[in-house]
Coordinates of C-alpha atoms in Angstrom, one line a residue:
X1 CA -32.1 4.4 46.8
X2 CA -28.8 3.0 47.9
X3 CA -25.6 2.7 45.7
X4 CA -22.1 1.5 46.3
X5 CA -20.5 4.4 44.3
X6 CA -21.8 7.7 43.2
X7 CA -19.8 9.7 40.6
X8 CA -20.9 13.4 40.4
X9 CA -20.2 16.2 38.0
X10 CA -18.8 14.3 35.1
X11 CA -19.3 14.1 31.3
X12 CA -20.9 10.6 30.7
X13 CA -20.7 9.0 27.3
X14 CA -24.0 7.9 25.9
X15 CA -23.5 5.1 23.4
X16 CA -27.1 5.4 22.0
X17 CA -26.7 9.0 21.0
X18 CA -22.9 8.9 20.5
X19 CA -22.5 12.0 22.7
X20 CA -21.6 13.1 26.2
X21 CA -24.1 14.3 28.8
X22 CA -23.3 16.2 31.9
X23 CA -24.6 14.4 35.0
X24 CA -24.1 11.8 37.7
X25 CA -23.7 8.0 37.6
X26 CA -24.5 5.5 40.4
X27 CA -23.2 1.9 40.7
X28 CA -24.6 -0.9 42.7
X29 CA -23.5 -4.6 42.9
X30 CA -21.1 -4.1 40.0
X31 CA -23.6 -2.6 37.6
X32 CA -24.8 0.9 36.7
X33 CA -27.8 1.8 38.7
X34 CA -28.7 5.3 37.5
X35 CA -27.4 7.8 35.0
X36 CA -28.8 11.4 35.1
X37 CA -29.1 14.6 37.1
X38 CA -29.9 13.2 40.5
X39 CA -27.2 13.2 43.1
X40 CA -26.4 12.6 46.8
X41 CA -29.8 14.1 47.8
X42 CA -31.6 11.2 46.2
X43 CA -29.0 8.5 46.2
X44 CA -27.4 7.2 49.4
X45 CA -23.9 5.9 48.6
X46 CA -21.0 4.3 50.4
X47 CA -18.6 6.2 48.3
X48 CA -18.9 9.5 46.4
X49 CA -16.5 10.6 43.7
X50 CA -16.2 14.1 42.3
X51 CA -15.7 13.8 38.6
X52 CA -14.4 17.3 38.4
X53 CA -15.8 17.7 34.9
X54 CA -13.8 14.7 33.5
X55 CA -15.2 12.1 31.2
X56 CA -16.8 8.7 32.0
X57 CA -16.4 6.2 29.2
X58 CA -17.2 2.4 29.0
X59 CA -14.3 0.0 29.4
X60 CA -12.7 -0.7 26.0
X61 CA -13.5 -4.0 24.3
X62 CA -11.1 -5.8 21.9
X63 CA -12.8 -8.6 20.0
X64 CA -9.9 -9.9 18.0
X65 CA -6.4 -10.5 19.4
X66 CA -3.9 -13.2 20.2
X67 CA -2.4 -13.1 23.6
X68 CA 0.5 -15.1 22.3
X69 CA 1.5 -12.2 20.1
X70 CA 2.6 -10.3 23.3
X71 CA 4.5 -13.5 24.2
X72 CA 3.2 -13.4 27.8
X73 CA 0.7 -15.4 29.9
X74 CA -3.0 -14.4 30.3
X75 CA -2.3 -13.1 33.8
X76 CA 0.5 -10.9 32.6
X77 CA -1.5 -9.7 29.7
X78 CA -4.4 -8.8 31.9
X79 CA -2.0 -6.8 34.1
X80 CA -0.8 -4.9 31.0
X81 CA -4.3 -4.2 29.7
X82 CA -5.9 -2.5 32.7
X83 CA -3.9 0.7 32.7
X84 CA -4.9 1.1 29.1
X85 CA -8.6 0.9 29.8
X86 CA -9.2 -2.5 28.2
X87 CA -11.7 -4.4 30.4
X88 CA -13.0 -7.1 28.0
X89 CA -11.2 -9.1 25.3
X90 CA -11.9 -12.0 22.9
X91 CA -8.6 -13.8 22.5
X92 CA -8.1 -16.6 20.0
X93 CA -5.3 -19.0 21.2
X94 CA -4.5 -20.0 17.7
X95 CA -0.8 -20.1 18.4
X96 CA -1.0 -22.3 21.5
X97 CA -3.4 -24.6 19.6
X98 CA -0.8 -25.0 16.8
X99 CA 1.7 -26.2 19.4
X100 CA -0.5 -28.3 21.7
X101 CA -3.8 -28.8 20.0
X102 CA -7.0 -28.8 21.9
X103 CA -5.2 -29.1 25.2
X104 CA -3.4 -25.8 24.4
X105 CA -6.7 -24.0 24.1
X106 CA -7.9 -25.5 27.4
X107 CA -4.7 -24.5 29.2
X108 CA -5.0 -20.9 28.0
X109 CA -8.6 -20.8 29.2
X110 CA -7.5 -22.2 32.6
X111 CA -4.7 -19.7 32.8
X112 CA -7.2 -16.9 32.2
X113 CA -9.3 -17.8 35.2
X114 CA -9.1 -15.2 37.9
X115 CA -7.8 -12.5 35.6
X116 CA -9.2 -9.1 36.2
X117 CA -9.9 -8.5 32.5
X118 CA -12.8 -10.6 31.2
X119 CA -11.7 -13.0 28.5
X120 CA -14.3 -14.7 26.2
X121 CA -12.5 -17.1 24.0
X122 CA -12.7 -17.7 20.2
X123 CA -12.1 -21.3 19.3
X124 CA -9.4 -21.6 16.7
X125 CA -10.8 -22.8 13.4
X126 CA -7.7 -23.2 11.3
X127 CA -5.2 -25.4 13.1
X128 CA -3.0 -25.9 11.2
X129 CA -3.8 -23.0 9.0
X130 CA -3.3 -25.1 5.9
X131 CA -2.4 -28.7 4.9
X132 CA 1.0 -27.4 3.7
X133 CA 2.8 -27.4 7.0
X134 CA 3.4 -29.6 10.1
X135 CA 2.2 -28.2 13.5
X136 CA 2.3 -29.7 17.0
X137 CA -1.5 -30.0 17.2
X138 CA -4.6 -29.9 15.0
X139 CA -8.2 -29.2 15.5
X140 CA -11.0 -30.7 13.5
X141 CA -14.7 -31.1 14.0
X142 CA -14.5 -33.5 17.1
X143 CA -12.2 -31.1 18.9
X144 CA -14.3 -28.1 18.0
X145 CA -17.4 -29.9 19.3
X146 CA -15.8 -30.7 22.6
X147 CA -14.5 -27.1 23.1
X148 CA -17.8 -25.6 22.1
X149 CA -19.7 -27.8 24.5
X150 CA -17.3 -27.7 27.5
X151 CA -15.7 -24.2 27.5
X152 CA -16.9 -20.6 27.5
X153 CA -16.5 -20.1 23.7
X154 CA -18.0 -17.0 22.2
X155 CA -17.2 -17.4 18.5
X156 CA -15.4 -19.4 15.8
X157 CA -11.9 -17.9 15.4
X158 CA -10.7 -16.5 12.1
X159 CA -11.2 -18.7 9.1
X160 CA -7.7 -18.3 7.6
X161 CA -7.6 -20.6 4.6
X162 CA -9.7 -18.4 2.3
X163 CA -8.1 -20.1 -0.8
X164 CA -9.7 -23.4 0.2
X165 CA -13.0 -21.8 1.0
X166 CA -13.1 -20.5 -2.6
X167 CA -11.5 -23.4 -4.5
X168 CA -11.9 -26.6 -2.5
X169 CA -15.5 -27.5 -1.6
X170 CA -14.5 -30.7 0.2
X171 CA -11.6 -29.1 2.2
X172 CA -11.3 -29.3 6.0
X173 CA -12.1 -25.6 6.2
X174 CA -15.4 -26.0 4.3
X175 CA -16.3 -29.1 6.3
X176 CA -15.8 -27.1 9.5
X177 CA -17.9 -24.1 8.2
X178 CA -20.7 -26.4 7.1
X179 CA -20.7 -28.2 10.5
X180 CA -20.8 -25.0 12.5
X181 CA -23.6 -23.5 10.4
X182 CA -25.6 -26.7 10.7
X183 CA -25.0 -27.5 14.4
X184 CA -24.3 -24.1 15.9
X185 CA -26.3 -21.7 13.7
X186 CA -26.0 -18.8 16.2
X187 CA -22.2 -19.0 16.6
X188 CA -20.3 -15.9 15.3
X189 CA -17.8 -16.7 12.6
X190 CA -14.7 -14.5 12.2
X191 CA -12.7 -14.2 9.0
X192 CA -9.3 -13.5 7.5
X193 CA -9.5 -12.7 3.7
X194 CA -6.8 -10.3 2.6
X195 CA -7.3 -8.6 -0.7
X196 CA -10.3 -10.7 -1.8
X197 CA -12.8 -8.8 -4.0
X198 CA -15.9 -9.4 -6.2
X199 CA -16.9 -13.0 -6.7
X200 CA -14.2 -14.6 -4.5
X201 CA -15.1 -12.3 -1.6
X202 CA -18.8 -13.0 -1.8
X203 CA -18.2 -16.7 -2.0
X204 CA -16.4 -16.4 1.4
X205 CA -19.3 -14.5 2.8
X206 CA -21.8 -17.0 1.4
X207 CA -19.9 -19.7 3.2
X208 CA -20.7 -18.0 6.5
X209 CA -17.6 -15.8 7.1
X210 CA -19.0 -12.3 7.7
X211 CA -16.1 -10.3 9.2
X212 CA -12.5 -9.4 8.2
X213 CA -9.7 -8.0 10.2
X214 CA -6.9 -8.0 7.6
X215 CA -5.1 -5.1 5.9
X216 CA -7.8 -2.9 4.4
X217 CA -8.0 -0.5 1.4
X218 CA -10.9 1.8 0.6
X219 CA -11.9 -0.4 -2.3
X220 CA -11.9 -3.4 0.0
X221 CA -13.9 -1.6 2.6
X222 CA -16.6 -0.6 0.1
X223 CA -16.8 -4.2 -1.2
X224 CA -17.0 -5.7 2.3
X225 CA -19.4 -3.3 3.9
X226 CA -21.6 -3.3 0.8
X227 CA -21.8 -7.1 1.0
X228 CA -22.8 -7.1 4.7
X229 CA -19.4 -7.8 6.2
X230 CA -18.3 -6.4 9.6
X231 CA -14.8 -4.8 9.5
X232 CA -12.3 -5.0 12.3
X233 CA -9.8 -2.2 11.8
X234 CA -6.3 -2.8 13.2
X235 CA -3.6 -0.2 13.2
X236 CA -2.0 -1.2 9.9
X237 CA -5.3 -0.4 8.2
X238 CA -5.5 3.1 9.6
X239 CA -4.2 4.8 6.5
X240 CA -5.2 8.4 5.8
X241 CA -7.5 7.1 3.0
X242 CA -9.2 4.5 5.1
X243 CA -9.7 6.8 8.0
X244 CA -11.1 9.5 5.8
X245 CA -13.6 7.0 4.4
X246 CA -14.7 5.9 7.9
X247 CA -15.1 9.5 9.0
X248 CA -17.0 10.7 5.9
X249 CA -19.4 7.8 5.6
X250 CA -22.2 6.6 7.8
X251 CA -20.6 3.2 8.6
X252 CA -20.4 3.3 12.4
X253 CA -22.4 0.2 12.8
X254 CA -20.2 -1.8 10.4
X255 CA -16.7 -1.5 12.0
X256 CA -14.8 -1.5 15.2
X257 CA -11.1 -1.2 16.2
X258 CA -9.1 -4.3 17.2
X259 CA -5.4 -4.8 17.9
X260 CA -4.8 -8.4 16.6
X261 CA -1.1 -8.5 17.5
X262 CA 0.7 -6.2 20.0
X263 CA 4.3 -6.7 20.9
X264 CA 5.2 -6.4 24.6
X265 CA 7.4 -3.4 24.1
X266 CA 4.6 -1.6 22.2
X267 CA 2.1 -2.5 25.0
X268 CA 4.4 -0.9 27.5
X269 CA 5.4 2.1 25.4
X270 CA 2.2 3.0 23.5
X271 CA -0.6 1.1 25.0
X272 CA -3.2 -1.1 23.5
X273 CA -6.7 -0.4 22.1
X274 CA -6.5 3.0 23.7
X275 CA -3.6 3.8 21.4
X276 CA -5.9 3.2 18.4
X277 CA -8.6 5.4 19.9
X278 CA -6.1 8.2 20.4
X279 CA -4.7 7.7 16.9
X280 CA -8.2 7.8 15.3
X281 CA -8.9 11.1 17.1
X282 CA -5.6 12.5 16.0
X283 CA -6.5 11.5 12.4
X284 CA -9.8 13.5 12.5
X285 CA -12.3 11.1 13.9
X286 CA -14.5 12.6 16.6
X287 CA -13.8 11.2 20.1
X288 CA -17.4 10.2 20.3
X289 CA -17.2 8.0 17.2
X290 CA -13.7 6.6 18.1
X291 CA -15.1 5.6 21.5
X292 CA -18.2 4.0 19.9
X293 CA -15.9 1.9 17.7
X294 CA -14.0 0.6 20.7
X295 CA -16.9 -0.1 23.0
X296 CA -20.4 -0.3 21.6
X297 CA -19.9 -1.9 18.1
X298 CA -17.5 -4.6 19.3
X299 CA -19.8 -5.5 22.1
X300 CA -22.7 -5.8 19.7
X301 CA -20.6 -7.8 17.2
X302 CA -19.9 -10.4 19.9
X303 CA -23.5 -10.1 21.4
X304 CA -22.1 -9.0 24.7
X305 CA -25.2 -7.0 25.5
X306 CA -24.3 -6.6 29.2
X307 CA -21.5 -4.1 28.5
X308 CA -20.1 -1.6 26.0
X309 CA -22.4 1.2 27.3
X310 CA -23.0 3.3 30.4
X311 CA -26.7 2.6 31.2
X312 CA -28.8 1.0 33.9
X313 CA -28.1 -2.7 34.3
X314 CA -24.9 -2.7 32.3
X315 CA -21.7 -4.0 33.9
X316 CA -19.9 -1.1 35.5
X317 CA -16.6 -1.4 33.6
X318 CA -15.6 2.2 32.9
X319 CA -12.7 4.7 32.6
X320 CA -12.3 8.2 34.1
X321 CA -10.6 10.2 31.4
X322 CA -9.2 13.7 32.1
X323 CA -8.3 14.8 28.5
X324 CA -10.6 13.3 25.9
X325 CA -8.5 14.2 22.8
X326 CA -5.4 12.8 24.4
X327 CA -7.4 10.0 25.9
X328 CA -5.6 10.4 29.2
X329 CA -6.9 7.7 31.6
X330 CA -6.9 8.6 35.3
X331 CA -8.8 5.6 36.7
X332 CA -10.1 2.2 35.4
X333 CA -13.0 0.5 37.2
X334 CA -13.9 -3.2 36.7
X335 CA -17.3 -4.4 37.9
X336 CA -17.7 -1.1 39.8
X337 CA -14.4 -1.4 41.7
X338 CA -11.2 0.5 41.2
X339 CA -8.7 -1.6 39.3
X340 CA -6.2 1.1 38.3
X341 CA -5.4 4.6 39.4
X342 CA -2.7 6.6 37.6
X343 CA -1.5 8.1 40.9
X344 CA -1.1 4.7 42.7
X345 CA 1.8 2.3 42.6
X346 CA 0.8 -0.4 40.0
X347 CA 3.0 -3.5 40.1
X348 CA 2.7 -7.0 38.7
X349 CA 2.3 -9.8 41.2
X350 CA 4.5 -12.9 40.9
X351 CA 2.8 -16.2 40.1
X352 CA 4.1 -19.8 40.0
X353 CA 4.3 -21.6 36.6
X354 CA 0.8 -21.9 35.1
X355 CA 1.3 -24.7 32.6
X356 CA 1.9 -28.5 32.7
X357 CA 5.6 -29.6 32.8
X358 CA 5.7 -30.8 29.2
X359 CA 4.8 -27.3 28.0
X360 CA 8.3 -26.3 29.0
X361 CA 10.0 -29.0 26.9
X362 CA 8.4 -28.8 23.5
X363 CA 11.3 -28.4 21.1
X364 CA 12.3 -31.9 20.0
X365 CA 15.2 -31.1 17.7
X366 CA 18.8 -32.2 17.9
X367 CA 21.5 -29.5 17.8
X368 CA 22.3 -28.4 14.3
X369 CA 25.6 -28.1 12.5
X370 CA 26.9 -25.8 9.7
X371 CA 26.1 -28.6 7.2
X372 CA 22.4 -28.2 8.0
X373 CA 22.5 -24.8 6.2
X374 CA 23.7 -26.1 2.9
X375 CA 21.3 -26.5 0.0
X376 CA 22.0 -29.8 -1.8
X377 CA 20.7 -30.4 -5.3
X378 CA 21.0 -32.9 -8.1
X379 CA 21.1 -30.2 -10.8
X380 CA 24.2 -30.0 -13.0
X381 CA 26.7 -27.2 -12.5
X382 CA 25.6 -23.9 -13.9
X383 CA 23.7 -20.7 -13.2
X384 CA 20.0 -21.2 -12.3
X385 CA 16.9 -19.0 -11.8
X386 CA 15.6 -19.3 -8.3
X387 CA 12.6 -18.0 -6.4
X388 CA 13.5 -15.4 -3.7
X389 CA 11.3 -14.3 -0.9
X390 CA 11.4 -10.4 -0.9
X391 CA 10.6 -8.7 2.4
X392 CA 8.7 -5.4 2.4
X393 CA 9.3 -2.9 5.2
X394 CA 5.7 -1.7 5.0
X395 CA 3.9 -5.0 5.2
X396 CA 4.0 -8.6 6.4
X397 CA 3.2 -9.6 2.8
X398 CA 6.3 -10.8 0.9
X399 CA 6.6 -11.0 -2.9
X400 CA 8.3 -13.5 -5.2
X401 CA 11.4 -12.4 -7.1
X402 CA 13.4 -14.4 -9.6
X403 CA 17.2 -14.3 -8.9
X404 CA 20.2 -16.1 -10.4
X405 CA 22.4 -18.4 -8.3
X406 CA 25.2 -20.7 -9.2
X407 CA 25.2 -24.5 -8.6
X408 CA 28.5 -26.2 -8.3
X409 CA 29.3 -29.7 -7.0
X410 CA 25.7 -30.5 -6.1
X411 CA 25.3 -27.4 -3.9
X412 CA 23.4 -24.2 -4.4
X413 CA 26.0 -21.5 -3.6
X414 CA 23.7 -19.1 -1.8
X415 CA 26.5 -17.4 0.1
X416 CA 28.0 -16.2 -3.2
X417 CA 24.6 -14.7 -4.2
X418 CA 23.1 -11.3 -3.2
X419 CA 20.6 -13.2 -1.0
X420 CA 20.4 -14.7 2.4
X421 CA 19.2 -18.2 3.4
X422 CA 15.9 -18.9 5.0
X423 CA 15.4 -22.4 6.5
X424 CA 12.8 -24.1 8.6
X425 CA 13.0 -27.3 10.7
X426 CA 10.1 -29.3 11.9
X427 CA 10.4 -29.2 15.7
X428 CA 7.8 -31.6 17.1
X429 CA 9.6 -34.9 16.3
X430 CA 6.9 -35.9 13.8
X431 CA 8.4 -35.8 10.3
X432 CA 11.9 -34.4 10.5
X433 CA 11.0 -32.2 7.6
X434 CA 13.2 -29.2 6.6
X435 CA 13.0 -26.7 3.8
X436 CA 15.2 -24.0 2.3
X437 CA 14.7 -20.8 0.4
X438 CA 16.4 -17.6 -0.5
X439 CA 15.5 -14.2 1.0
X440 CA 16.1 -10.6 0.2
X441 CA 14.7 -7.1 0.4
X442 CA 14.3 -5.3 3.7
X443 CA 15.5 -8.3 5.9
X444 CA 18.8 -8.6 7.7
X445 CA 21.9 -8.0 5.6
X446 CA 24.4 -10.0 7.8
X447 CA 24.4 -12.3 10.8
X448 CA 21.5 -14.6 11.7
X449 CA 18.1 -14.8 13.5
X450 CA 16.5 -18.0 14.7
X451 CA 13.1 -18.4 16.3
X452 CA 10.3 -20.9 17.2
X453 CA 7.9 -17.9 17.3
X454 CA 7.0 -18.5 13.6
X455 CA 3.4 -18.3 12.7
X456 CA 1.4 -20.4 12.7
X457 CA 3.2 -23.8 12.9
X458 CA 5.9 -22.4 15.2
X459 CA 8.6 -24.7 13.8
X460 CA 12.2 -23.5 14.0
X461 CA 12.8 -20.7 11.5
X462 CA 16.3 -19.4 10.7
X463 CA 17.3 -16.5 8.5
X464 CA 21.0 -15.6 7.9
X465 CA 24.0 -14.9 5.8
X466 CA 26.6 -17.2 7.4
X467 CA 26.1 -20.9 8.3
X468 CA 28.1 -20.5 11.6
X469 CA 26.0 -17.7 12.8
X470 CA 22.8 -19.5 11.8
X471 CA 23.9 -22.6 13.6
X472 CA 24.7 -20.7 16.8
X473 CA 21.4 -18.8 16.8
X474 CA 19.4 -22.0 16.1
X475 CA 21.1 -24.0 18.8
X476 CA 20.6 -21.3 21.4
X477 CA 16.9 -21.5 20.7
X478 CA 16.8 -25.3 20.7
X479 CA 18.7 -25.5 24.1
X480 CA 16.1 -23.2 25.7
X481 CA 13.1 -25.0 24.2
X482 CA 12.1 -21.9 22.3
X483 CA 12.5 -18.3 21.8
X484 CA 14.4 -15.7 19.6
X485 CA 18.1 -15.4 19.1
X486 CA 20.1 -12.8 17.1
X487 CA 23.7 -13.4 16.2
X488 CA 26.5 -11.6 14.4
X489 CA 30.1 -12.8 13.9
X490 CA 29.7 -15.6 16.4
X491 CA 28.3 -13.3 19.1
X492 CA 24.8 -13.3 20.6
X493 CA 23.3 -9.8 20.3
X494 CA 19.9 -10.6 21.8
X495 CA 18.2 -13.6 23.2
X496 CA 14.5 -13.9 24.3
X497 CA 13.6 -17.1 26.0
X498 CA 10.0 -18.3 25.3
X499 CA 9.9 -21.4 27.5
X500 CA 6.1 -22.1 27.4
X501 CA 5.6 -24.0 24.1
X502 CA 8.4 -22.0 22.5
X503 CA 6.0 -19.0 22.2
X504 CA 5.3 -17.6 25.7
X505 CA 7.4 -16.2 28.6
X506 CA 6.3 -16.2 32.2
X507 CA 8.6 -13.3 33.0
X508 CA 7.0 -10.0 34.1
X509 CA 5.7 -7.7 31.4
X510 CA 8.4 -5.1 32.0
X511 CA 11.2 -7.6 31.5
X512 CA 9.7 -9.1 28.4
X513 CA 9.1 -5.6 27.0
X514 CA 12.8 -4.7 27.5
X515 CA 14.0 -8.0 25.9
X516 CA 11.7 -7.5 22.9
X517 CA 13.0 -4.0 22.5
X518 CA 16.6 -5.3 22.5
X519 CA 15.6 -8.0 20.1
X520 CA 14.2 -5.4 17.6
X521 CA 17.3 -3.2 18.0
X522 CA 19.6 -6.2 17.3
X523 CA 17.6 -7.1 14.2
X524 CA 17.7 -3.5 13.0
X525 CA 21.5 -3.4 13.6
X526 CA 21.8 -6.2 11.1
X527 CA 19.9 -4.2 8.5
X528 CA 16.3 -5.3 9.1
X529 CA 14.0 -2.5 8.0
X530 CA 10.4 -2.9 9.1
X531 CA 7.9 -1.2 11.4
X532 CA 7.7 -4.5 13.3
X533 CA 10.6 -6.7 12.5
X534 CA 9.4 -9.5 14.9
X535 CA 6.0 -9.7 13.3
X536 CA 7.6 -9.5 9.8
X537 CA 10.1 -12.4 10.3
X538 CA 7.6 -14.6 12.2
X539 CA 5.1 -14.4 9.3
X540 CA 7.6 -15.7 6.8
X541 CA 6.2 -19.1 7.6
X542 CA 2.6 -18.1 7.4
X543 CA 1.1 -19.9 4.4
X544 CA -2.1 -17.8 4.3
X545 CA -0.3 -14.4 4.1
X546 CA 0.6 -13.4 0.5
X547 CA 2.6 -14.1 -1.5
X548 CA 5.7 -16.4 -1.2
X549 CA 6.2 -18.1 2.2
X550 CA 8.0 -21.1 3.6
X551 CA 7.0 -24.1 5.8
X552 CA 8.7 -27.4 6.6
X553 CA 7.1 -28.7 3.4
X554 CA 8.8 -26.2 1.2
X555 CA 8.2 -22.8 -0.5
X556 CA 4.5 -21.9 -0.7
X557 CA 2.8 -19.9 -3.4
X558 CA 0.1 -18.6 -1.1
X559 CA -2.4 -17.3 -3.8
X560 CA -2.2 -20.7 -5.6
X561 CA -2.2 -22.6 -2.3
X562 CA 0.5 -25.0 -3.4
X563 CA 4.2 -25.9 -2.8
X564 CA 6.6 -24.6 -5.5
X565 CA 10.2 -25.3 -6.2
X566 CA 13.2 -23.1 -5.2
X567 CA 15.0 -23.7 -8.5
X568 CA 12.9 -22.8 -11.5
X569 CA 15.3 -23.4 -14.4
X570 CA 18.8 -23.1 -15.8

């Protein structure tokens, strides 16, 4: 029998027994040919590798992520994934769809063609996420039909508006769910249902949403798994209590690890899905079960039956690991060919611009003035109770606080209060909407931050303590057609250009990583306290993330699913 590659003397991971076996593995035509004790005496091979007692593991599979969260193009993302052992992903281009609609989804898929990492796309289901915001594009049933029938779509992306699923039978979200279940009954449906329990949770499951990737608790895990939901564990859910539950209970078939959102600097510094595998092992999970949750169960969830295991006929995507507990990756093979070697020079190739010309000119806002950061009101002079968005350093959830602020001469004197100003400006040239709020807690204590990287509508979001700084930060972003800018005392501390749709950079990964790191440092120097300040500030405009958020339509009470007033009474 002839093979292209024979790997001898190696510990091979068997997904079906969740254990390692000592033996040999042969690869032919990009697939595994044989796994067992037979070697060169029975298998003629073009190449023979001595495994030297190392470990052979399937390529890692991440079934829920957003490439746009890393702020790079699919090619750059693929380059960054391979050294971390990730060979298959299911990206959902939800952010690009919010900027450019159906064409944004198609352009992301086109930009993925030729990438080394396999990318099977999820079609965004919630664009915009709610009816309480203005986005650049929208997807409804006709657009979903076209994408499902013309593109390589593997699942319906996360259903985000769980409030409408439960409370609004005739909503767009429920119309989409009913259409998909009727016309595409075999399509996998992904979910986003933070903190739901009991009747509300089971109503979401009844509607067809049978997975959840949001922040988990043990109580939530028990409720979801007990009701038949598949759980996708991202890092923020890897608390000691959650990991102890996953380790102590026989739930291996009901969860996998996913990354969801990984910043460029974190990808460079810590890795990707391999970081979660390593962390799970450090927290007490056996390497065998951690590997299972990042290879076999995700492949089964997405019905990718040709991968996720080392067995005859499976695609030969695999890692050679020297230290199983540290999950130290020596080589990565894709379709049976070496894609990465830790001892070789690994550099990113340069590519020409990958998107249409108008994708680089997507911010349609005039330059702002200091007057644009004044809150005008018709209320009489006096002291008023106001809603304040309070930032929490341990979560992207924000809470509502009631603070007191003076009104004088038709203006809310926010600068004389203990709070900062948060403002958002519709950037697509559709409505000219703008909205204002107050902000406090673990956010910046001085200066200003402006960005078009604001989930999910990606309008211009500005947070600050001085109108002049806010104006400068906002105008830097507008001039560059998108990005992030941090300012203090009239001086730019950090500036990240995101020229593709205001959310992506075509710069090399190493450059973007350094700029993101400088951006986080600049925000922290202004007093921001958060494990991920970029993700924290960018979700202030996400009206499906509890509890008080802001869009161009106004302040949003997320749990109630409605717009609420800034000023609540005298």
